[in-house]
XYZ file of C-alpha atoms in Angstrom:
686
model
C 3.242 9.337 3.665
C 3.874 9.031 7.454
C 3.893 12.092 8.421
C 4.680 15.813 7.630
C 7.650 15.969 9.351
C 9.408 12.790 7.881
C 9.965 11.159 5.319
C 8.374 7.840 4.297
C 8.474 5.233 6.516
C 5.820 2.296 6.864
C 7.867 0.660 9.316
C 11.360 1.890 6.140
C 13.126 -0.136 9.060
C 11.508 -3.667 8.504
C 9.873 -6.346 5.705
C 7.133 -4.807 5.090
C 5.493 -7.266 2.193
C 1.967 -4.187 1.259
C 1.680 -2.145 0.769
C 2.368 -0.473 -0.096
C 1.536 -2.833 0.568
C 1.227 -3.575 -0.437
C -0.592 -1.999 0.371
C -4.256 -7.760 -0.299
C -9.181 -9.317 -0.713
C -15.131 -10.884 -1.464
C -16.966 -8.952 -2.685
C -20.143 -6.778 -2.167
C -21.377 -5.145 -5.299
C -20.928 -1.807 -5.522
C -20.632 1.231 -8.045
C -18.935 4.638 -8.638
C -20.756 8.280 -7.830
C -20.736 11.477 -7.273
C -22.051 10.813 -4.431
C -24.221 10.241 -2.617
C -26.520 7.914 -2.003
C -30.002 7.204 -3.797
C -32.000 7.559 -1.336
C -30.832 11.267 -0.192
C -33.606 13.705 0.259
C -33.646 16.531 -2.121
C -31.752 19.050 0.172
C -31.294 22.588 -0.036
C -27.464 24.559 -0.136
C -26.704 27.185 2.909
C -26.624 29.585 -0.269
C -30.477 29.295 -1.602
C -32.330 26.134 -2.141
C -30.529 23.598 -5.107
C -32.429 20.263 -6.343
C -30.799 17.383 -6.767
C -31.210 14.738 -9.017
C -30.977 10.669 -8.846
C -31.977 7.282 -9.946
C -35.018 6.055 -10.378
C -35.835 3.093 -9.470
C -35.847 0.544 -11.281
C -32.904 2.145 -14.133
C -31.175 -0.696 -16.636
C -27.801 -1.934 -15.028
C -24.604 -0.821 -17.033
C -23.413 -3.422 -19.168
C -20.242 -4.904 -17.284
C -17.633 -4.083 -19.214
C -15.586 -7.941 -20.099
C -12.611 -7.364 -17.583
C -9.757 -9.761 -17.198
C -6.593 -8.476 -15.426
C -3.275 -9.831 -16.839
C 0.149 -9.886 -14.982
C 2.983 -11.106 -16.945
C 3.867 -14.604 -16.375
C 6.961 -16.574 -18.482
C 8.027 -18.676 -15.253
C 10.331 -21.719 -15.873
C 11.860 -24.198 -14.328
C 9.858 -27.808 -14.465
C 6.652 -26.556 -12.443
C 6.644 -22.867 -12.687
C 6.556 -22.281 -9.146
C 3.387 -24.117 -8.966
C 2.088 -20.745 -10.761
C 0.692 -21.384 -14.670
C -2.260 -23.166 -12.353
C -2.580 -21.015 -10.639
C -2.170 -17.792 -12.218
C -5.923 -18.747 -14.516
C -7.327 -18.880 -11.015
C -6.768 -15.600 -9.793
C -7.142 -13.926 -12.419
C -10.394 -15.814 -12.117
C -10.808 -14.089 -8.829
C -9.674 -11.604 -10.204
C -12.384 -10.781 -12.476
C -15.106 -12.138 -10.683
C -14.200 -9.055 -8.182
C -14.958 -6.344 -10.598
C -17.685 -7.754 -12.697
C -19.324 -7.776 -8.822
C -17.822 -4.342 -7.683
C -20.165 -2.694 -11.231
C -23.322 -5.309 -11.556
C -24.906 -3.127 -9.370
C -26.216 -0.045 -11.355
C -24.566 3.107 -10.036
C -26.560 6.042 -8.485
C -26.656 9.622 -10.508
C -25.081 11.311 -8.575
C -26.459 14.863 -7.320
C -26.410 17.716 -8.963
C -22.738 20.238 -7.134
C -23.991 23.332 -6.585
C -22.594 25.234 -8.956
C -18.281 25.497 -7.658
C -18.169 22.074 -6.980
C -15.886 19.228 -8.154
C -17.471 15.878 -9.185
C -17.146 12.373 -10.798
C -18.437 11.033 -14.400
C -17.356 8.525 -15.018
C -13.255 8.386 -14.912
C -12.337 11.901 -14.664
C -13.095 15.083 -12.453
C -15.728 18.343 -13.830
C -15.699 21.303 -12.443
C -19.419 22.984 -14.380
C -19.228 20.849 -17.152
C -15.928 21.883 -17.538
C -12.782 17.970 -17.490
C -10.813 18.960 -13.958
C -7.894 17.315 -14.222
C -5.203 18.918 -12.812
C -1.683 19.011 -11.177
C -1.444 19.724 -6.959
C 0.254 19.278 -3.911
C 0.558 18.059 -0.581
C 1.626 21.177 2.166
C 2.550 21.368 5.856
C 0.990 23.670 7.395
C -1.444 22.776 10.599
C 1.212 20.943 12.631
C 3.873 23.740 15.009
C 4.805 26.716 14.099
C 6.073 27.354 11.780
C 4.253 25.155 9.788
C 1.276 27.738 11.040
C 3.942 30.102 10.526
C 5.179 29.727 6.940
C 0.602 29.205 5.783
C 0.759 32.580 3.684
C 4.106 32.269 2.308
C 3.897 27.905 1.307
C 0.206 28.637 -0.573
C 1.860 31.252 -3.445
C 4.615 29.047 -3.834
C 1.914 26.094 -4.550
C 0.141 28.640 -6.078
C 3.019 30.233 -8.082
C 4.310 26.601 -9.525
C 0.857 26.007 -10.982
C -0.452 23.534 -9.001
C -4.443 23.725 -8.865
C -5.065 21.293 -5.477
C -3.919 20.736 -2.440
C -3.677 18.303 0.191
C -4.178 18.897 4.361
C -4.195 16.700 7.758
C -7.442 18.114 8.905
C -6.036 15.813 12.444
C -3.947 16.095 15.323
C -4.320 13.536 18.458
C -3.086 13.833 21.641
C -3.042 13.066 25.702
C -5.508 14.161 27.767
C -3.049 17.261 29.615
C -0.762 17.463 27.812
C 1.756 19.954 27.812
C 1.379 22.810 26.442
C 3.062 23.087 23.286
C 1.154 20.011 21.940
C -1.643 22.417 20.688
C 0.039 23.629 18.312
C -0.203 19.472 17.090
C -3.374 19.081 17.551
C -7.361 18.840 17.908
C -7.703 17.341 20.221
C -6.044 16.798 23.642
C -8.337 13.622 25.291
C -10.886 12.296 24.162
C -12.884 15.479 25.251
C -10.092 18.257 25.166
C -10.685 20.202 21.895
C -8.027 21.876 20.944
C -10.566 25.242 19.542
C -7.492 27.850 17.988
C -6.220 24.313 14.850
C -9.690 24.831 13.911
C -9.473 28.181 13.931
C -6.123 28.056 11.909
C -7.840 25.123 9.483
C -10.321 27.566 8.881
C -7.651 29.866 8.381
C -6.553 27.689 5.341
C -8.958 26.614 3.458
C -10.028 30.902 2.890
C -6.225 31.518 2.816
C -6.545 28.537 -0.374
C -9.803 30.802 -1.911
C -7.081 33.434 -2.458
C -5.030 31.573 -3.936
C -7.298 29.720 -6.644
C -6.969 26.014 -4.750
C -8.472 23.342 -3.917
C -8.563 21.308 -0.187
C -8.889 18.069 -0.499
C -8.955 17.245 4.442
C -7.722 13.855 4.842
C -9.503 12.757 8.701
C -6.769 10.655 10.289
C -4.131 9.279 10.106
C -3.049 5.326 9.796
C 0.471 6.193 11.523
C 0.980 7.331 15.061
C 2.276 10.007 14.229
C 0.991 13.140 15.052
C -1.870 10.530 16.906
C -3.482 8.838 14.672
C -5.103 5.260 14.685
C -2.326 4.750 17.501
C -4.161 7.248 19.706
C -8.062 5.617 19.302
C -7.025 2.634 20.013
C -5.338 3.695 23.462
C -9.009 5.833 24.200
C -10.604 2.765 23.093
C -8.320 -0.057 25.471
C -6.679 -1.735 22.648
C -4.071 -0.276 23.644
C -1.771 1.460 26.491
C -1.923 4.664 26.499
C 1.874 4.558 27.889
C 3.770 2.542 25.481
C 6.279 3.845 23.973
C 7.295 4.060 19.930
C 9.730 5.786 18.331
C 11.158 8.910 19.398
C 10.905 10.507 23.381
C 7.360 13.528 21.977
C 5.329 10.196 23.227
C 4.325 9.087 20.334
C 2.312 5.714 20.660
C 3.540 2.763 18.737
C 2.286 2.189 15.159
C -0.480 -0.198 15.355
C 1.195 -3.970 14.191
C -0.889 -5.556 12.076
C -3.624 -7.767 14.475
C -3.605 -4.138 16.480
C -4.828 -2.078 12.832
C -7.422 -5.065 12.973
C -9.435 -5.067 16.574
C -9.284 -1.195 15.813
C -11.490 -1.623 12.537
C -13.201 -3.418 14.696
C -13.309 -1.621 18.020
C -16.464 0.788 18.839
C -15.283 3.061 21.410
C -12.440 3.839 18.745
C -14.837 4.363 16.022
C -17.269 6.470 18.390
C -14.223 8.784 18.995
C -12.650 8.643 15.266
C -16.621 9.836 14.841
C -16.756 12.970 17.515
C -13.699 14.534 14.990
C -15.544 13.983 11.812
C -18.584 15.383 12.665
C -16.543 18.384 13.961
C -14.574 18.701 10.563
C -16.862 18.122 8.636
C -20.294 19.335 10.237
C -17.634 22.541 10.803
C -19.495 25.882 10.229
C -15.796 28.942 8.745
C -15.061 31.095 11.831
C -14.135 33.619 9.382
C -16.275 32.992 6.374
C -19.671 31.989 7.806
C -19.678 29.402 5.524
C -20.775 25.711 6.198
C -18.190 23.217 5.399
C -20.443 21.851 3.340
C -21.425 24.409 1.488
C -17.752 25.345 0.905
C -16.508 24.614 -2.962
C -12.761 26.010 -1.773
C -13.158 21.745 -0.522
C -12.098 19.333 -3.154
C -12.877 15.812 -1.067
C -12.841 14.231 2.411
C -10.291 11.667 2.948
C -11.125 9.251 5.312
C -7.385 8.579 5.761
C -3.911 8.908 4.859
C -2.660 5.674 4.357
C -4.952 3.351 5.607
C -5.123 -0.334 4.814
C -4.888 -3.879 6.280
C -2.155 -6.592 6.421
C -4.459 -9.928 7.477
C -7.752 -11.436 6.791
C -9.265 -10.516 9.816
C -7.908 -6.707 8.706
C -9.118 -6.329 4.946
C -13.231 -7.405 5.992
C -12.900 -5.274 8.731
C -10.943 -2.418 6.987
C -13.357 -2.564 3.462
C -16.462 -2.452 6.918
C -14.537 0.223 7.925
C -14.726 2.677 5.340
C -17.933 2.174 4.711
C -19.143 3.071 8.183
C -17.356 6.119 8.007
C -17.991 7.489 4.869
C -21.113 7.062 4.881
C -21.275 9.353 8.261
C -19.080 11.668 6.214
C -22.144 11.240 3.100
C -25.357 12.232 6.137
C -22.917 15.436 7.094
C -22.271 16.426 3.702
C -24.410 16.049 0.079
C -22.047 17.963 -1.518
C -17.969 17.127 -1.838
C -16.633 14.207 -2.489
C -15.469 11.327 -0.692
C -12.324 8.766 -0.689
C -10.631 5.774 1.650
C -6.810 7.754 1.312
C -5.779 4.074 0.890
C -1.802 4.064 0.732
C -1.996 1.043 -2.313
C -0.618 -2.320 -3.387
C 2.275 -4.380 -3.759
C 0.865 -7.327 -4.419
C -1.769 -9.821 -6.374
C -3.692 -9.654 -3.028
C -3.246 -6.372 -2.483
C -4.708 -5.256 -5.518
C -7.870 -7.364 -4.706
C -8.234 -5.710 -1.414
C -7.517 -2.213 -2.507
C -10.144 -2.877 -5.386
C -12.779 -3.317 -2.985
C -11.985 -0.144 -1.023
C -11.592 2.300 -3.832
C -14.744 0.294 -5.418
C -17.161 0.696 -2.394
C -19.853 2.621 -3.925
C -19.255 5.411 -1.047
C -16.555 5.925 -2.545
C -16.143 9.036 -5.260
C -12.999 7.760 -6.548
C -9.405 6.402 -6.270
C -6.470 7.421 -4.751
C -3.532 5.540 -4.097
C 0.152 6.586 -3.184
C 3.269 6.324 -5.551
C 6.768 5.728 -3.709
C 8.186 3.672 -7.348
C 10.944 4.703 -6.870
C 11.249 2.612 -3.605
C 9.692 -0.989 -5.529
C 12.637 -3.081 -6.708
C 11.137 -4.516 -10.023
C 10.854 -0.640 -10.784
C 14.078 -0.086 -12.352
C 13.638 1.754 -15.152
C 11.428 4.562 -17.196
C 9.761 1.252 -18.532
C 8.934 -0.911 -15.429
C 7.993 3.002 -14.280
C 5.761 3.187 -16.866
C 3.791 -0.385 -16.407
C 3.486 0.532 -13.318
C 1.379 3.431 -13.430
C -0.487 1.418 -16.703
C -1.095 -1.355 -13.750
C -3.230 1.484 -12.079
C -4.900 3.027 -14.692
C -5.742 -0.367 -15.576
C -7.574 -1.552 -12.408
C -9.462 1.837 -11.435
C -10.242 2.507 -15.317
C -11.867 -1.496 -14.896
C -13.855 -0.501 -11.523
C -14.996 3.064 -13.217
C -13.351 5.667 -11.031
C -11.016 8.709 -11.721
C -7.624 7.404 -9.921
C -5.320 10.701 -7.676
C -1.019 9.382 -6.675
C -2.778 11.718 -3.553
C 1.311 11.176 -2.676
C 4.027 11.747 -5.515
C 7.698 11.360 -4.023
C 10.872 11.556 -5.562
C 13.528 11.730 -3.014
C 15.506 15.206 -3.341
C 18.650 14.395 -0.661
C 20.378 13.009 -3.693
C 20.350 13.957 -7.472
C 19.445 10.659 -8.851
C 17.151 8.179 -9.312
C 17.328 4.731 -10.719
C 20.484 6.490 -12.431
C 18.276 8.943 -14.467
C 17.644 12.958 -13.004
C 15.678 13.436 -10.432
C 13.634 15.389 -12.333
C 13.876 13.021 -15.450
C 12.515 10.620 -13.024
C 9.120 13.136 -12.358
C 8.816 13.721 -15.596
C 8.187 9.608 -16.294
C 5.985 9.410 -14.203
C 3.581 12.710 -14.516
C 3.798 12.389 -18.689
C 2.427 9.144 -17.850
C 0.102 9.445 -15.338
C -1.312 12.458 -18.132
C -1.416 10.279 -20.918
C -2.901 7.762 -19.040
C -5.598 9.597 -17.746
C -5.047 10.269 -14.419
C -7.193 12.239 -12.988
C -4.828 14.435 -10.498
C -1.647 13.419 -8.455
C -0.323 15.619 -5.257
C 3.551 15.667 -4.834
C 4.595 14.837 -0.900
C 5.850 18.072 -0.234
C 5.904 21.603 -0.057
C 7.021 22.608 3.046
C 8.401 25.861 5.183
C 13.102 24.982 5.760
C 13.662 23.812 8.881
C 15.392 19.823 10.695
C 16.127 18.263 6.647
C 13.164 15.877 5.055
C 13.910 13.512 1.728
C 10.942 14.390 0.380
C 10.551 17.592 1.287
C 10.364 20.209 -1.023
C 11.555 23.628 0.357
C 10.044 26.552 -1.635
C 11.971 28.884 1.123
C 15.504 28.279 0.898
C 17.340 29.706 -2.159
C 17.440 27.243 -4.847
C 16.063 24.211 -2.749
C 15.109 21.716 -5.845
C 15.292 23.860 -7.992
C 15.373 21.882 -11.111
C 11.824 19.941 -10.100
C 10.246 22.947 -9.695
C 10.761 24.046 -12.820
C 8.893 21.154 -13.421
C 6.656 20.737 -11.685
C 5.410 24.177 -13.212
C 5.183 22.825 -16.757
C 3.692 19.311 -15.781
C 1.078 22.001 -14.249
C 0.303 23.673 -16.739
C 0.295 20.511 -19.287
C -1.926 18.433 -16.917
C -4.494 21.768 -17.335
C -4.930 21.339 -21.255
C -7.450 19.809 -22.567
C -6.502 15.888 -23.747
C -7.721 12.928 -24.789
C -8.010 10.039 -22.840
C -4.821 7.578 -24.018
C -6.223 4.430 -25.303
C -4.123 1.263 -22.923
C -3.462 -2.021 -23.980
C -6.561 -4.391 -24.178
C -6.463 -4.922 -20.539
C -5.903 -9.180 -21.269
C -2.199 -7.995 -22.393
C 0.716 -7.528 -19.948
C 1.081 -5.224 -18.006
C 3.542 -4.820 -14.705
C 5.966 -8.272 -14.449
C 4.993 -8.384 -10.279
C 7.966 -10.553 -9.439
C 11.320 -10.198 -9.042
C 13.707 -12.837 -9.306
C 16.711 -13.571 -7.156
C 19.921 -15.360 -7.750
C 21.336 -16.281 -4.597
C 25.212 -16.967 -4.018
C 24.482 -20.783 -6.305
C 26.272 -22.289 -2.889
C 25.929 -25.809 -3.219
C 25.525 -27.367 0.123
C 27.771 -30.804 1.239
C 28.135 -29.738 5.044
C 26.830 -33.716 6.073
C 28.036 -33.832 9.504
C 26.349 -37.279 11.169
C 24.058 -37.716 8.100
C 22.842 -34.031 8.717
C 22.506 -31.067 6.555
C 21.788 -27.363 7.514
C 21.358 -25.144 4.914
C 21.536 -21.468 5.689
C 18.487 -19.593 4.374
C 20.037 -17.017 2.877
C 22.755 -19.167 0.936
C 19.809 -19.656 -1.597
C 20.430 -20.891 -5.416
C 17.481 -18.912 -6.760
C 13.839 -17.271 -5.309
C 11.392 -16.271 -7.432
C 7.958 -14.477 -5.655
C 6.347 -10.876 -6.089
C 9.098 -9.603 -3.640
C 11.975 -10.705 -2.130
C 14.671 -10.462 -0.264
C 16.984 -11.518 3.533
C 15.413 -9.578 6.631
C 18.989 -9.612 9.220
C 18.304 -7.965 12.258
C 21.235 -5.662 12.673
C 21.557 -1.870 14.063
C 19.063 -3.440 17.387
C 16.182 -4.114 14.591
C 14.053 -6.665 15.945
C 13.196 -10.380 14.876
C 15.426 -13.258 13.942
C 17.455 -13.746 10.420
C 15.018 -15.640 7.192
C 14.468 -15.257 3.681
C 11.078 -13.499 3.507
C 9.376 -13.841 0.206
C 6.338 -12.147 -1.005
C 3.297 -13.622 -2.620
C 3.574 -17.149 -4.853
C 7.039 -18.155 -5.296
C 9.187 -21.163 -5.042
C 12.709 -21.147 -4.060
C 15.300 -23.159 -4.920
C 18.371 -25.080 -2.446
C 21.191 -26.763 -3.657
C 22.689 -29.982 -1.944
C 25.206 -32.789 -3.243
C 24.636 -36.303 -1.586
C 26.965 -37.627 0.729
C 28.647 -41.293 0.411
C 26.710 -43.916 0.160
C 23.394 -42.677 0.312
C 21.204 -45.225 -0.744
C 21.903 -47.358 2.796
C 20.010 -44.460 4.067
C 16.886 -45.567 6.166
C 15.583 -42.582 5.234
C 14.487 -38.909 3.386
C 14.059 -36.477 6.451
C 13.192 -32.777 5.753
C 12.789 -29.991 8.080
C 11.189 -26.479 8.021
C 10.809 -23.811 10.031
C 8.324 -21.702 8.521
C 5.850 -19.481 8.990
C 3.777 -17.285 6.060
C 5.049 -14.293 5.753
C 1.817 -12.164 5.520
C 0.828 -10.520 6.903
C 4.744 -9.693 7.883
C 5.760 -8.304 10.963
C 5.059 -10.667 12.691
C 1.565 -9.775 12.924
C -0.829 -12.514 12.154
C -3.664 -14.761 12.887
C -5.101 -17.893 12.227
C -7.116 -16.721 9.026
C -3.826 -16.185 7.853
C -2.380 -19.539 7.291
C -1.172 -20.896 3.969
C 0.484 -24.196 2.316
C 4.183 -24.792 0.903
C 4.979 -27.589 -1.004
C 8.773 -29.522 -0.902
C 9.274 -30.639 -4.137
C 12.641 -32.668 -4.214
C 14.615 -32.462 -7.409
C 11.064 -31.694 -9.937
C 9.550 -34.875 -7.334
C 6.621 -33.768 -5.094
C 6.724 -34.327 -1.162
C 3.554 -33.049 -0.627
C 2.023 -29.598 1.092
C 2.078 -29.266 3.833
C 0.317 -25.902 6.227
C 1.764 -23.250 6.536
C 2.027 -21.281 10.399
C 0.618 -17.990 10.546
C 3.011 -15.057 10.104
C 4.145 -14.876 13.599
C 8.004 -13.622 13.729
C 9.995 -17.211 14.833
C 8.414 -20.039 12.377
C 6.923 -23.594 13.422
C 8.557 -26.439 12.705
C 7.056 -28.658 9.595
C 8.477 -31.786 7.928
C 8.133 -33.863 5.227
C 9.142 -38.138 5.501
C 10.155 -40.351 3.066
C 10.507 -44.098 4.328
C 9.169 -46.543 2.215
C 11.967 -48.571 0.473
C 11.305 -47.760 -3.067
C 10.264 -44.795 -3.390
C 13.717 -43.750 -1.265
C 16.098 -45.152 -4.251
C 14.026 -43.772 -6.113
C 14.861 -39.875 -5.335
C 18.282 -41.335 -4.447
C 19.166 -42.876 -6.761
C 21.838 -41.221 -9.323
C 23.823 -38.568 -9.752
C 24.629 -36.949 -6.594
C 23.797 -32.973 -6.971
C 20.754 -31.621 -6.524
C 17.473 -29.335 -5.593
C 15.656 -28.633 -3.016
C 12.380 -26.629 -3.567
C 10.110 -25.481 -1.849
C 6.936 -23.525 -2.851
C 4.838 -21.446 -1.383
C 0.209 -19.791 -1.444
C -0.624 -16.802 -2.233
C 0.483 -15.942 1.777
C 3.935 -15.699 1.052
C 6.740 -17.648 3.153
C 9.306 -16.498 5.803
C 11.655 -19.487 6.144
C 14.045 -19.135 9.331
C 15.811 -22.840 8.587
C 16.260 -25.774 6.498
C 17.647 -29.865 6.947
C 17.463 -32.633 5.303
C 18.779 -35.619 7.299
C 20.029 -38.567 5.548
C 19.831 -41.421 9.083
C 22.508 -44.059 7.537
C 23.540 -42.980 5.017
C 27.005 -45.146 5.387
C 29.306 -41.687 4.314
C 29.131 -39.642 8.457
C 30.418 -36.835 7.411
C 31.309 -35.032 4.372
C 33.899 -32.539 4.803
C 33.163 -29.434 1.695
C 33.199 -25.776 2.267
C 30.024 -24.894 -0.579
C 31.571 -24.821 -3.993
C 30.097 -21.424 -5.523
C 28.729 -20.391 -8.590
C 28.648 -17.659 -11.016
C 25.885 -16.028 -8.174
C 25.948 -11.428 -6.929
C 26.260 -12.015 -3.419
C 24.471 -13.787 -0.337
C 21.584 -11.941 -0.574
C 21.804 -11.832 -3.986
C 20.321 -9.973 -6.597
C 17.620 -9.277 -8.482
C 17.276 -10.619 -12.384
C 15.342 -11.045 -14.575
C 11.371 -8.742 -14.134
C 11.694 -6.595 -13.025
């Protein structure tokens, strides 16, 4: 979630193929642990000597299960969008990735001291008993109102039966900032530590323990609210410290994909974050005298809120960044679990990167955020259940517990996707519980004040009464022992990642001097993993274009002018780019490939330039007389199809030329077919 104070964004006003990434993809061998590296020496806690057990050198590796993760196919069209040939390769690569993650023998994690939650296979255990939980994110750190409401907030959470809370132990501001910033920050400038914020964190842990709550502490934020990666990037020299963000409070802009990739490789940024990490993880509670590393109130350290990457360079750098800082946490704290804080995925490519990150040996459990109502493919409860199943399926293949670190349902409306909001949330939580999800934390318990779309305002009489009643029932159900629900075989169809849109169905025929300009938004049919039309309205930057995320294709229908046999050649020009990483942030490694088909006949593949928010002209030309006659003979209505690889397609302009055709101009206004509006509506697959 982008900020305790506001609604989930992820640049929500702009298109982005990730993830939810979207949140993306090769492949160090690594396995779950619970988890300390096998080479760590015996250690002792601050409360007495505790011996640790480790894997023995030369231990036999665990047998790797046969894994095939399948997506529904059944694509239509003459070329099946080129995917019937490519999908098996995609599946094979992903299966190979999972097998590589499972190929090494897992280190046997240290036996955590009594009272600490640890990992056993795909579940959490506490003192030998299964520990599954429903929990809540809580706004108790940033600002006087939230800090003053600490006790009341945790009282409400405990009263609703939650077992775990998630808290942001972060906040970075400019050096010498206004006095009010001290209530929102742990740090004002690289050396400006705010001890009052650390002491408030001490109080949070004490208050949680008094109520029997475990705590996940989040150490940094991918987004710029409360500083985040953007502030570290400014301290490291990557970002102008005076850059303007979304508000007038001195907030920096969120990092764009190329900047995010650079941040993960930035040594000064790394050291700035590592200093915060050492301060928090290495802290001793000033109220209790207990070192954080020795406090069983803590369940886990989370490296970053909604970390992700959206470019080839960024993906590789992200994996290394997570491994590096997870090892730094483990060196300071041998007892507690560590998670990456990944936002999750929406596309096949994002799924592969997620598997790499959460599959790292240094990471103890898989995590993801869940706002499935925001996915246009999730249109029913059946889609919702399949959405959950798919994520459980991948985590199971990795052999790790799965935690949904944020589960959001809009509370500013009574219904979600045509269902009562509590019923929608119940379907999600019940499916997760039956699938064996280890934990889920709803977003967010917060003292009343500025309205927030997702917040449960516990101190506002009657607010979200239906949702809170459901959460109390579900919290009891999550505590009960439960057999793991067997999922269908791993090669059975799961959540269908395709989105089909039918456009206007317009037959384009407005030729002028042998040239037909096709409005890109007036497509006939488009099928990608996600697809839409971006319109620069309401001051949004950029140019109008059709965008399709992941592998897919878009069709246009046109009518040839009279006398096409006289044409000297056929020329098709498209101004286009890849869709990944979105937001115009592509780098040299983000180029793709696009194939043009004319009525089912391939005119060849061309490189698709990296996403830059503008596109570049790509050209196809046919001037061989015999081939030209074949392409133009017969009926006048033709179909033009552009197929894209996994990096998707952003299409800004499309033009067909027939120089020499006998009719210079054909007047027409486009013949409307059976469409559902200019932008199209999802159809077929959810």
